[in-house]
Amino acid sequence: MQNQLQPRPIGLIFSALLVALEGIFVGALAARLGLALLSGDTRSLVTSIALFALVAAAAIWIIFVALNLFRGKRWARSAGVFWQLVQLAVASGSFSGQFGSQAIGWALILPSVLVLALLLSKKVVAATMGHIDNRED
């Protein structure tokens, strides 16, 4: 159990903030997909509904992970690492293909690498593992 008086490491706060910003951005993408769905700007209604539901669920999940990462939950660190790996996979595909964009690729890679480094730092791992010395001296 984490002592409430012990300050959170700055790496934990910053990584939770970055993951929350990623979740907000994915939420904005979901809103954009929802507006396209409502305005009829889609080629396939069923596919658009499925994509909207998937992106909206991802946004909710990412924000939930960020909140629990800020609280120092152990599972949130691994969920945050997983999300960064997903972003890196998407970023690698952004460099090629018909709709390839280096700007999008780098915009995904840079924060993902930063968040991965923060989530795997010793202080963040210790804070999320609950390694706090509760002995009274």
Backbone as a chain_set.jsonl record, in Angstrom:
{"seq": "MQNQLQPRPIGLIFSALLVALEGIFVGALAARLGLALLSGDTRSLVTSIALFALVAAAAIWIIFVALNLFRGKRWARSAGVFWQLVQLAVASGSFSGQFGSQAIGWALILPSVLVLALLLSKKVVAATMGHIDNRED", "coords": {"N": [[0.84, -1.179, 0.0], [0.582, 2.162, -0.85], [2.031, 4.936, 0.699], [0.212, 7.781, 1.469], [1.316, 10.242, 2.046], [3.785, 10.332, 0.906], [5.46, 11.847, -1.77], [4.584, 11.633, -5.237], [6.698, 10.328, -7.787], [8.181, 12.546, -10.189], [8.386, 11.547, -12.731], [6.329, 9.679, -12.828], [4.069, 11.306, -12.617], [4.376, 12.909, -14.917], [4.358, 10.951, -16.953], [1.775, 9.925, -16.609], [0.317, 12.201, -17.239], [1.031, 12.567, -19.957], [-0.01, 10.186, -21.064], [-2.695, 10.626, -20.51], [-3.135, 12.858, -22.16], [-2.762, 11.616, -24.627], [-4.981, 9.935, -24.55], [-7.033, 11.838, -24.586], [-6.615, 12.902, -27.118], [-7.185, 10.64, -28.702], [-9.843, 10.441, -28.011], [-10.775, 12.77, -29.245], [-10.426, 12.005, -31.88], [-12.332, 9.97, -31.941], [-14.629, 11.514, -31.587], [-14.589, 12.948, -33.963], [-14.968, 10.847, -35.779], [-17.524, 10.115, -34.947], [-19.003, 12.405, -35.625], [-18.71, 12.329, -38.411], [-20.1, 10.017, -38.876], [-22.703, 10.73, -38.065], [-23.248, 12.759, -39.885], [-23.404, 11.419, -42.221], [-21.201, 11.02, -43.779], [-19.813, 8.662, -44.737], [-18.603, 5.57, -46.103], [-19.365, 2.984, -45.568], [-21.831, 2.074, -43.439], [-21.984, 0.157, -41.345], [-19.288, -0.529, -40.924], [-18.31, 1.982, -40.182], [-19.691, 2.449, -37.797], [-18.652, 0.373, -36.224], [-15.919, 1.072, -36.189], [-16.054, 3.579, -34.931], [-17.053, 2.789, -32.394], [-14.93, 1.191, -31.499], [-12.751, 3.021, -31.411], [-13.758, 4.93, -29.619], [-14.038, 3.349, -27.311], [-11.346, 2.729, -26.918], [-10.336, 5.275, -26.305], [-11.627, 5.826, -23.866], [-10.546, 3.757, -22.336], [-7.79, 4.397, -22.378], [-7.73, 6.852, -21.019], [-8.688, 5.983, -18.553], [-6.57, 4.306, -17.842], [-4.558, 6.256, -17.584], [-5.5, 7.755, -15.365], [-5.366, 5.815, -13.337], [-2.699, 5.246, -13.44], [-1.625, 7.617, -12.482], [-2.506, 7.333, -9.884], [-0.807, 5.404, -9.069], [-1.136, 2.685, -9.543], [-0.237, -0.671, -10.06], [-0.934, -2.308, -12.295], [-1.582, -0.423, -14.183], [0.762, 0.611, -15.166], [1.786, -1.439, -16.813], [-0.292, -1.535, -18.658], [-0.02, 0.986, -19.757], [2.502, 0.732, -20.952], [1.852, -1.198, -22.864], [0.078, 0.302, -24.489], [1.816, 2.224, -25.5], [3.458, 0.625, -27.074], [1.607, -0.206, -28.975], [1.134, 2.258, -30.203], [3.684, 2.695, -31.278], [3.757, 0.66, -33.17], [1.737, 1.509, -34.929], [2.9, 3.91, -35.696], [5.17, 3.032, -37.079], [4.001, 2.007, -39.365], [3.101, 4.328, -40.429], [5.047, 5.543, -41.893], [5.146, 4.583, -44.441], [3.355, 3.398, -47.363], [0.191, 4.14, -49.01], [-1.038, 6.332, -47.757], [1.021, 7.359, -46.249], [2.837, 9.238, -43.836], [5.435, 11.083, -42.678], [5.402, 13.001, -40.69], [3.223, 12.306, -39.056], [4.126, 9.82, -38.206], [6.493, 10.47, -36.711], [5.29, 12.101, -34.8], [3.932, 10.25, -33.34], [5.926, 8.469, -32.52], [7.851, 9.895, -30.929], [6.557, 10.852, -28.414], [5.793, 8.335, -27.491], [8.191, 6.903, -27.067], [9.301, 8.506, -25.078], [7.374, 8.23, -22.995], [7.559, 5.455, -22.592], [10.216, 5.283, -21.639], [9.932, 6.725, -19.256], [7.989, 5.172, -17.886], [9.403, 2.854, -17.451], [11.417, 3.609, -15.799], [13.396, 3.535, -12.77], [12.331, 4.852, -10.481], [9.606, 5.211, -11.106], [8.792, 2.573, -11.458], [9.269, 1.601, -8.86], [7.453, 3.214, -7.437], [5.005, 2.346, -8.441], [5.047, -0.285, -7.756], [4.823, -0.27, -5.087], [6.937, -0.204, -3.274], [7.661, 0.864, -0.511], [9.174, 1.912, 2.39], [7.838, 1.185, 5.361], [8.639, 1.096, 7.949], [8.998, 2.145, 11.326], [11.373, 4.196, 12.709]], "CA": [[0.0, 0.0, 0.0], [1.409, 3.359, -0.984], [1.826, 5.968, 1.704], [-0.384, 8.946, 0.828], [2.119, 11.425, 2.295], [4.98, 10.303, 0.061], [5.167, 12.456, -3.075], [4.742, 10.795, -6.424], [7.844, 10.745, -8.614], [7.815, 13.43, -11.296], [8.241, 10.693, -13.915], [4.995, 9.084, -12.783], [3.109, 12.376, -12.916], [4.54, 13.312, -16.313], [3.892, 9.869, -17.829], [0.314, 9.886, -16.512], [-0.174, 13.355, -17.991], [1.179, 12.287, -21.391], [-0.979, 9.151, -21.438], [-4.004, 11.287, -20.512], [-3.212, 13.656, -23.392], [-2.974, 10.666, -25.722], [-6.375, 9.517, -24.463], [-7.872, 12.953, -25.042], [-6.466, 12.969, -28.57], [-7.955, 9.527, -29.271], [-11.237, 10.847, -27.841], [-11.082, 13.734, -30.311], [-10.59, 11.21, -33.106], [-13.634, 9.308, -31.842], [-15.65, 12.543, -31.837], [-14.55, 13.214, -35.414], [-15.627, 9.711, -36.428], [-18.945, 10.206, -34.629], [-19.593, 13.459, -36.456], [-18.777, 11.818, -39.783], [-21.174, 9.022, -38.88], [-23.982, 11.435, -37.991], [-23.475, 13.561, -41.092], [-23.538, 10.534, -43.375], [-19.964, 11.082, -44.558], [-19.173, 7.351, -44.61], [-18.834, 4.659, -47.23], [-20.046, 1.804, -45.046], [-22.412, 2.414, -42.141], [-21.621, -0.845, -40.342], [-17.861, -0.36, -40.639], [-18.142, 3.252, -39.473], [-20.173, 2.254, -36.426], [-17.678, -0.475, -35.535], [-14.702, 1.851, -35.98], [-16.364, 4.576, -33.908], [-17.139, 2.11, -31.099], [-13.585, 0.759, -31.124], [-11.928, 4.187, -31.069], [-14.314, 5.515, -28.393], [-13.658, 2.463, -26.21], [-9.909, 2.91, -26.697], [-10.144, 6.563, -25.632], [-12.054, 5.654, -22.473], [-9.571, 2.879, -21.695], [-6.519, 5.11, -22.212], [-7.916, 7.832, -19.944], [-8.777, 5.178, -17.328], [-5.193, 3.903, -17.541], [-3.832, 7.443, -17.12], [-5.943, 8.068, -14.004], [-4.837, 4.817, -12.414], [-1.249, 5.412, -13.428], [-1.398, 8.715, -11.54], [-2.746, 6.789, -8.54], [0.276, 4.483, -8.745], [-1.561, 1.288, -9.662], [0.754, -1.503, -10.734], [-1.413, -2.784, -13.59], [-1.667, 0.699, -15.126], [2.061, 0.767, -15.812], [1.872, -2.393, -17.925], [-1.251, -1.107, -19.683], [0.598, 2.132, -20.419], [3.55, 0.201, -21.832], [1.167, -1.823, -23.999], [-0.443, 1.342, -25.379], [2.936, 2.848, -26.207], [3.883, -0.323, -28.108], [0.607, -0.107, -30.049], [1.416, 3.502, -30.932], [4.904, 2.504, -32.065], [3.4, -0.159, -34.33], [1.017, 2.388, -35.857], [3.868, 4.887, -36.211], [6.035, 2.405, -38.084], [3.219, 1.926, -40.592], [2.829, 5.678, -40.937], [6.143, 6.008, -42.736], [5.049, 4.057, -45.807], [1.998, 3.146, -47.815], [-0.48, 5.155, -49.809], [-1.316, 7.512, -46.941], [2.154, 7.51, -45.346], [3.19, 10.601, -43.436], [6.508, 11.088, -41.69], [5.011, 13.871, -39.572], [2.39, 11.504, -38.152], [4.993, 8.802, -37.617], [7.321, 11.063, -35.66], [4.401, 12.598, -33.739], [3.58, 9.093, -32.517], [7.122, 7.824, -31.972], [8.544, 10.673, -29.892], [5.953, 10.733, -27.077], [5.769, 6.933, -27.064], [9.509, 6.563, -26.522], [9.432, 9.239, -23.819], [6.53, 7.593, -21.982], [8.163, 4.155, -22.285], [11.379, 5.513, -20.78], [9.445, 7.124, -17.932], [7.309, 4.055, -17.234], [10.374, 1.821, -17.098], [12.44, 4.165, -14.906], [13.41, 2.899, -11.449], [11.441, 5.533, -9.533], [8.212, 4.931, -11.459], [8.561, 1.158, -11.144], [9.174, 1.487, -7.402], [6.214, 3.855, -6.977], [3.845, 1.539, -8.817], [5.151, -1.587, -7.097], [4.522, -0.088, -3.671], [8.131, -0.425, -2.462], [7.834, 1.98, 0.414], [9.597, 1.433, 3.694], [6.878, 1.658, 6.358], [9.162, 0.876, 9.296], [9.185, 3.326, 12.17], [12.703, 4.157, 13.329]], "C": [[0.882, 1.237, 0.0], [1.023, 4.38, 0.077], [1.331, 7.233, 1.009], [0.458, 10.208, 1.016], [3.367, 11.477, 1.425], [4.653, 10.89, -1.308], [5.388, 11.467, -4.216], [5.975, 11.265, -7.187], [7.363, 11.59, -9.795], [7.634, 12.627, -12.581], [6.869, 10.046, -13.98], [3.938, 10.121, -13.151], [3.166, 12.747, -14.397], [4.061, 12.221, -17.267], [2.371, 9.752, -17.784], [-0.309, 11.036, -17.298], [-0.089, 13.109, -19.499], [0.194, 11.227, -21.866], [-2.385, 9.745, -21.458], [-4.182, 12.142, -21.761], [-3.413, 12.764, -24.617], [-4.425, 10.193, -25.74], [-7.334, 10.594, -24.93], [-7.804, 13.08, -26.557], [-7.25, 11.846, -29.25], [-9.449, 9.807, -29.117], [-11.671, 11.852, -28.892], [-11.246, 13.019, -31.652], [-11.936, 10.486, -33.108], [-14.76, 10.301, -32.104], [-15.728, 12.869, -33.32], [-15.233, 12.088, -36.183], [-17.131, 9.729, -36.164], [-19.654, 11.268, -35.446], [-19.716, 13.021, -37.908], [-19.906, 10.803, -39.913], [-22.542, 9.699, -38.888], [-24.288, 12.237, -39.253], [-23.614, 12.711, -42.349], [-22.319, 10.513, -44.272], [-19.172, 9.781, -44.398], [-19.472, 6.52, -45.848], [-19.611, 3.428, -46.792], [-20.535, 2.113, -43.637], [-21.951, 1.447, -41.054], [-20.148, -0.705, -39.947], [-17.615, 0.914, -39.849], [-18.601, 3.146, -38.027], [-19.167, 1.439, -35.626], [-16.393, 0.297, -35.229], [-14.911, 2.911, -34.906], [-16.389, 3.935, -32.522], [-15.755, 1.693, -30.604], [-12.716, 1.934, -30.674], [-12.442, 4.851, -29.792], [-13.95, 4.665, -27.173], [-12.17, 2.598, -25.893], [-9.638, 4.213, -25.954], [-10.512, 6.46, -24.155], [-11.029, 4.826, -21.71], [-8.261, 3.622, -21.418], [-6.631, 6.143, -21.09], [-8.021, 7.129, -18.592], [-7.387, 4.724, -16.885], [-4.412, 5.089, -16.977], [-4.212, 7.801, -15.684], [-5.364, 7.088, -12.991], [-3.317, 4.805, -12.381], [-0.878, 6.527, -12.451], [-1.575, 8.25, -10.096], [-1.678, 5.78, -8.123], [-0.106, 3.02, -8.803], [-0.559, 0.507, -10.506], [0.315, -1.894, -12.136], [-1.431, -1.663, -14.626], [-0.337, 0.932, -15.831], [2.187, -0.199, -16.994], [0.874, -2.045, -19.026], [-0.713, 0.093, -20.448], [1.705, 1.707, -21.367], [2.917, -0.43, -23.066], [0.672, -0.769, -24.988], [0.684, 2.016, -26.156], [3.451, 1.933, -27.318], [2.898, -0.337, -29.274], [0.866, 1.146, -30.876], [2.67, 3.383, -31.786], [4.633, 1.658, -33.303], [2.662, 0.673, -35.376], [1.984, 3.387, -36.488], [4.758, 4.279, -37.279], [5.305, 2.246, -39.408], [2.942, 3.279, -41.215], [3.909, 6.192, -41.877], [6.04, 5.523, -44.175], [3.586, 3.864, -46.171], [1.413, 4.327, -48.557], [-0.699, 6.452, -49.031], [-0.197, 7.768, -45.934], [2.484, 8.972, -45.069], [4.273, 10.528, -42.365], [6.153, 11.95, -40.484], [4.168, 13.099, -38.561], [3.238, 10.452, -37.454], [5.837, 9.346, -36.48], [6.479, 11.593, -34.508], [3.93, 11.464, -32.831], [4.802, 8.49, -31.826], [7.702, 8.597, -30.788], [7.867, 10.603, -28.521], [5.925, 9.293, -26.571], [7.091, 6.515, -26.443], [9.719, 7.258, -25.18], [8.622, 8.572, -22.709], [7.081, 6.219, -21.613], [9.358, 4.32, -21.353], [10.943, 5.896, -19.369], [8.816, 5.953, -17.191], [8.272, 2.966, -16.782], [11.501, 2.348, -16.206], [12.293, 3.565, -13.506], [12.414, 3.532, -10.482], [9.972, 5.245, -9.825], [7.877, 3.474, -11.152], [8.398, 0.98, -9.641], [7.866, 2.083, -6.879], [4.994, 3.009, -7.302], [3.889, 0.143, -8.207], [4.85, -1.485, -5.605], [5.705, -0.362, -2.763], [8.394, 0.791, -1.591], [8.157, 1.396, 1.783], [8.679, 2.029, 4.758], [7.371, 1.45, 7.787], [9.289, 2.196, 10.04], [10.526, 3.2, 12.857], [12.741, 5.001, 14.566]], "O": [[1.829, 1.329, 0.781], [-0.155, 4.646, 0.314], [1.961, 7.707, 0.064], [0.333, 11.15, 0.234], [3.944, 12.547, 1.228], [3.68, 10.481, -1.941], [6.255, 10.596, -4.158], [6.264, 12.46, -7.23], [6.276, 11.371, -10.328], [6.817, 12.988, -13.428], [6.306, 9.882, -15.063], [3.018, 9.83, -13.915], [2.132, 12.883, -15.051], [3.43, 12.521, -18.28], [1.741, 9.507, -18.813], [-1.341, 10.863, -17.946], [-1.031, 13.409, -20.232], [-0.376, 11.351, -22.95], [-3.184, 9.406, -22.331], [-5.258, 12.152, -22.358], [-4.151, 13.121, -25.535], [-5.031, 10.065, -26.804], [-8.33, 10.304, -25.592], [-8.817, 13.336, -27.208], [-7.908, 12.078, -30.265], [-10.238, 9.453, -29.993], [-12.801, 11.8, -29.377], [-12.101, 13.385, -32.458], [-12.6, 10.396, -34.141], [-15.739, 9.967, -32.772], [-16.817, 13.045, -33.865], [-15.987, 12.339, -37.123], [-17.922, 9.4, -37.048], [-20.777, 11.059, -35.907], [-20.717, 13.311, -38.564], [-20.583, 10.743, -40.939], [-23.436, 9.29, -39.629], [-25.448, 12.377, -39.641], [-23.91, 13.233, -43.424], [-22.391, 10.039, -45.406], [-18.014, 9.794, -43.979], [-20.462, 6.742, -46.545], [-20.418, 2.892, -47.551], [-19.732, 2.383, -42.743], [-21.571, 1.873, -39.964], [-19.812, -0.757, -38.764], [-16.791, 0.922, -38.934], [-17.963, 3.697, -37.13], [-18.863, 1.774, -34.481], [-15.846, 0.184, -34.133], [-14.04, 3.118, -34.061], [-15.811, 4.476, -31.579], [-15.449, 1.83, -29.42], [-12.022, 1.84, -29.662], [-11.643, 5.291, -28.965], [-13.594, 5.202, -26.124], [-11.78, 2.583, -24.725], [-8.792, 4.247, -25.061], [-9.784, 6.955, -23.295], [-10.683, 5.149, -20.574], [-7.689, 3.486, -20.336], [-5.704, 6.285, -20.293], [-7.5, 7.626, -17.594], [-7.066, 4.755, -15.697], [-3.683, 4.939, -15.997], [-3.34, 8.117, -14.874], [-4.924, 7.489, -11.914], [-2.72, 4.394, -11.386], [0.075, 6.393, -11.684], [-0.878, 8.718, -9.196], [-1.641, 5.349, -6.971], [0.544, 2.191, -8.168], [-0.098, 0.985, -11.543], [1.11, -1.819, -13.073], [-1.308, -1.926, -15.822], [-0.313, 1.4, -16.97], [2.648, 0.196, -18.065], [1.166, -2.24, -20.206], [-0.925, 0.206, -21.656], [1.836, 2.256, -22.461], [3.387, -0.222, -24.184], [0.831, -0.934, -26.198], [0.525, 2.34, -27.333], [3.838, 2.411, -28.385], [3.303, -0.465, -30.43], [0.822, 1.104, -32.105], [2.717, 3.911, -32.897], [5.207, 1.903, -34.363], [2.932, 0.555, -36.571], [1.891, 3.674, -37.682], [5.069, 4.931, -38.276], [5.924, 2.339, -40.468], [2.59, 3.369, -42.391], [3.699, 7.178, -42.582], [6.772, 6.002, -45.041], [2.694, 4.138, -45.369], [2.049, 5.37, -48.712], [-0.56, 7.543, -49.585], [-0.446, 8.338, -44.872], [2.417, 9.822, -45.956], [4.057, 9.98, -41.284], [6.571, 11.647, -39.366], [4.372, 13.221, -37.354], [3.088, 10.218, -36.255], [5.892, 8.751, -35.404], [6.909, 11.539, -33.355], [3.568, 11.701, -31.678], [4.718, 8.052, -30.679], [8.009, 8.004, -29.754], [8.548, 10.315, -27.536], [6.022, 9.052, -25.367], [7.112, 5.849, -25.408], [10.257, 6.66, -24.248], [9.129, 8.372, -21.605], [7.072, 5.852, -20.438], [9.496, 3.574, -20.383], [11.531, 5.432, -18.393], [9.076, 5.756, -16.004], [7.984, 2.236, -15.833], [12.438, 1.613, -15.894], [11.207, 3.142, -13.11], [11.729, 2.824, -9.745], [9.18, 5.056, -8.902], [6.797, 3.179, -10.641], [7.487, 0.282, -9.195], [7.243, 1.519, -5.979], [4.048, 2.961, -6.516], [2.865, -0.537, -8.149], [4.646, -2.5, -4.938], [5.516, -0.717, -1.6], [9.239, 1.632, -1.9], [7.476, 0.487, 2.259], [8.73, 3.229, 5.028], [6.603, 1.612, 8.735], [9.641, 3.225, 9.462], [10.791, 2.198, 13.521], [13.78, 5.089, 15.221]]}, "num_chains": 1, "name": "protein.A"}
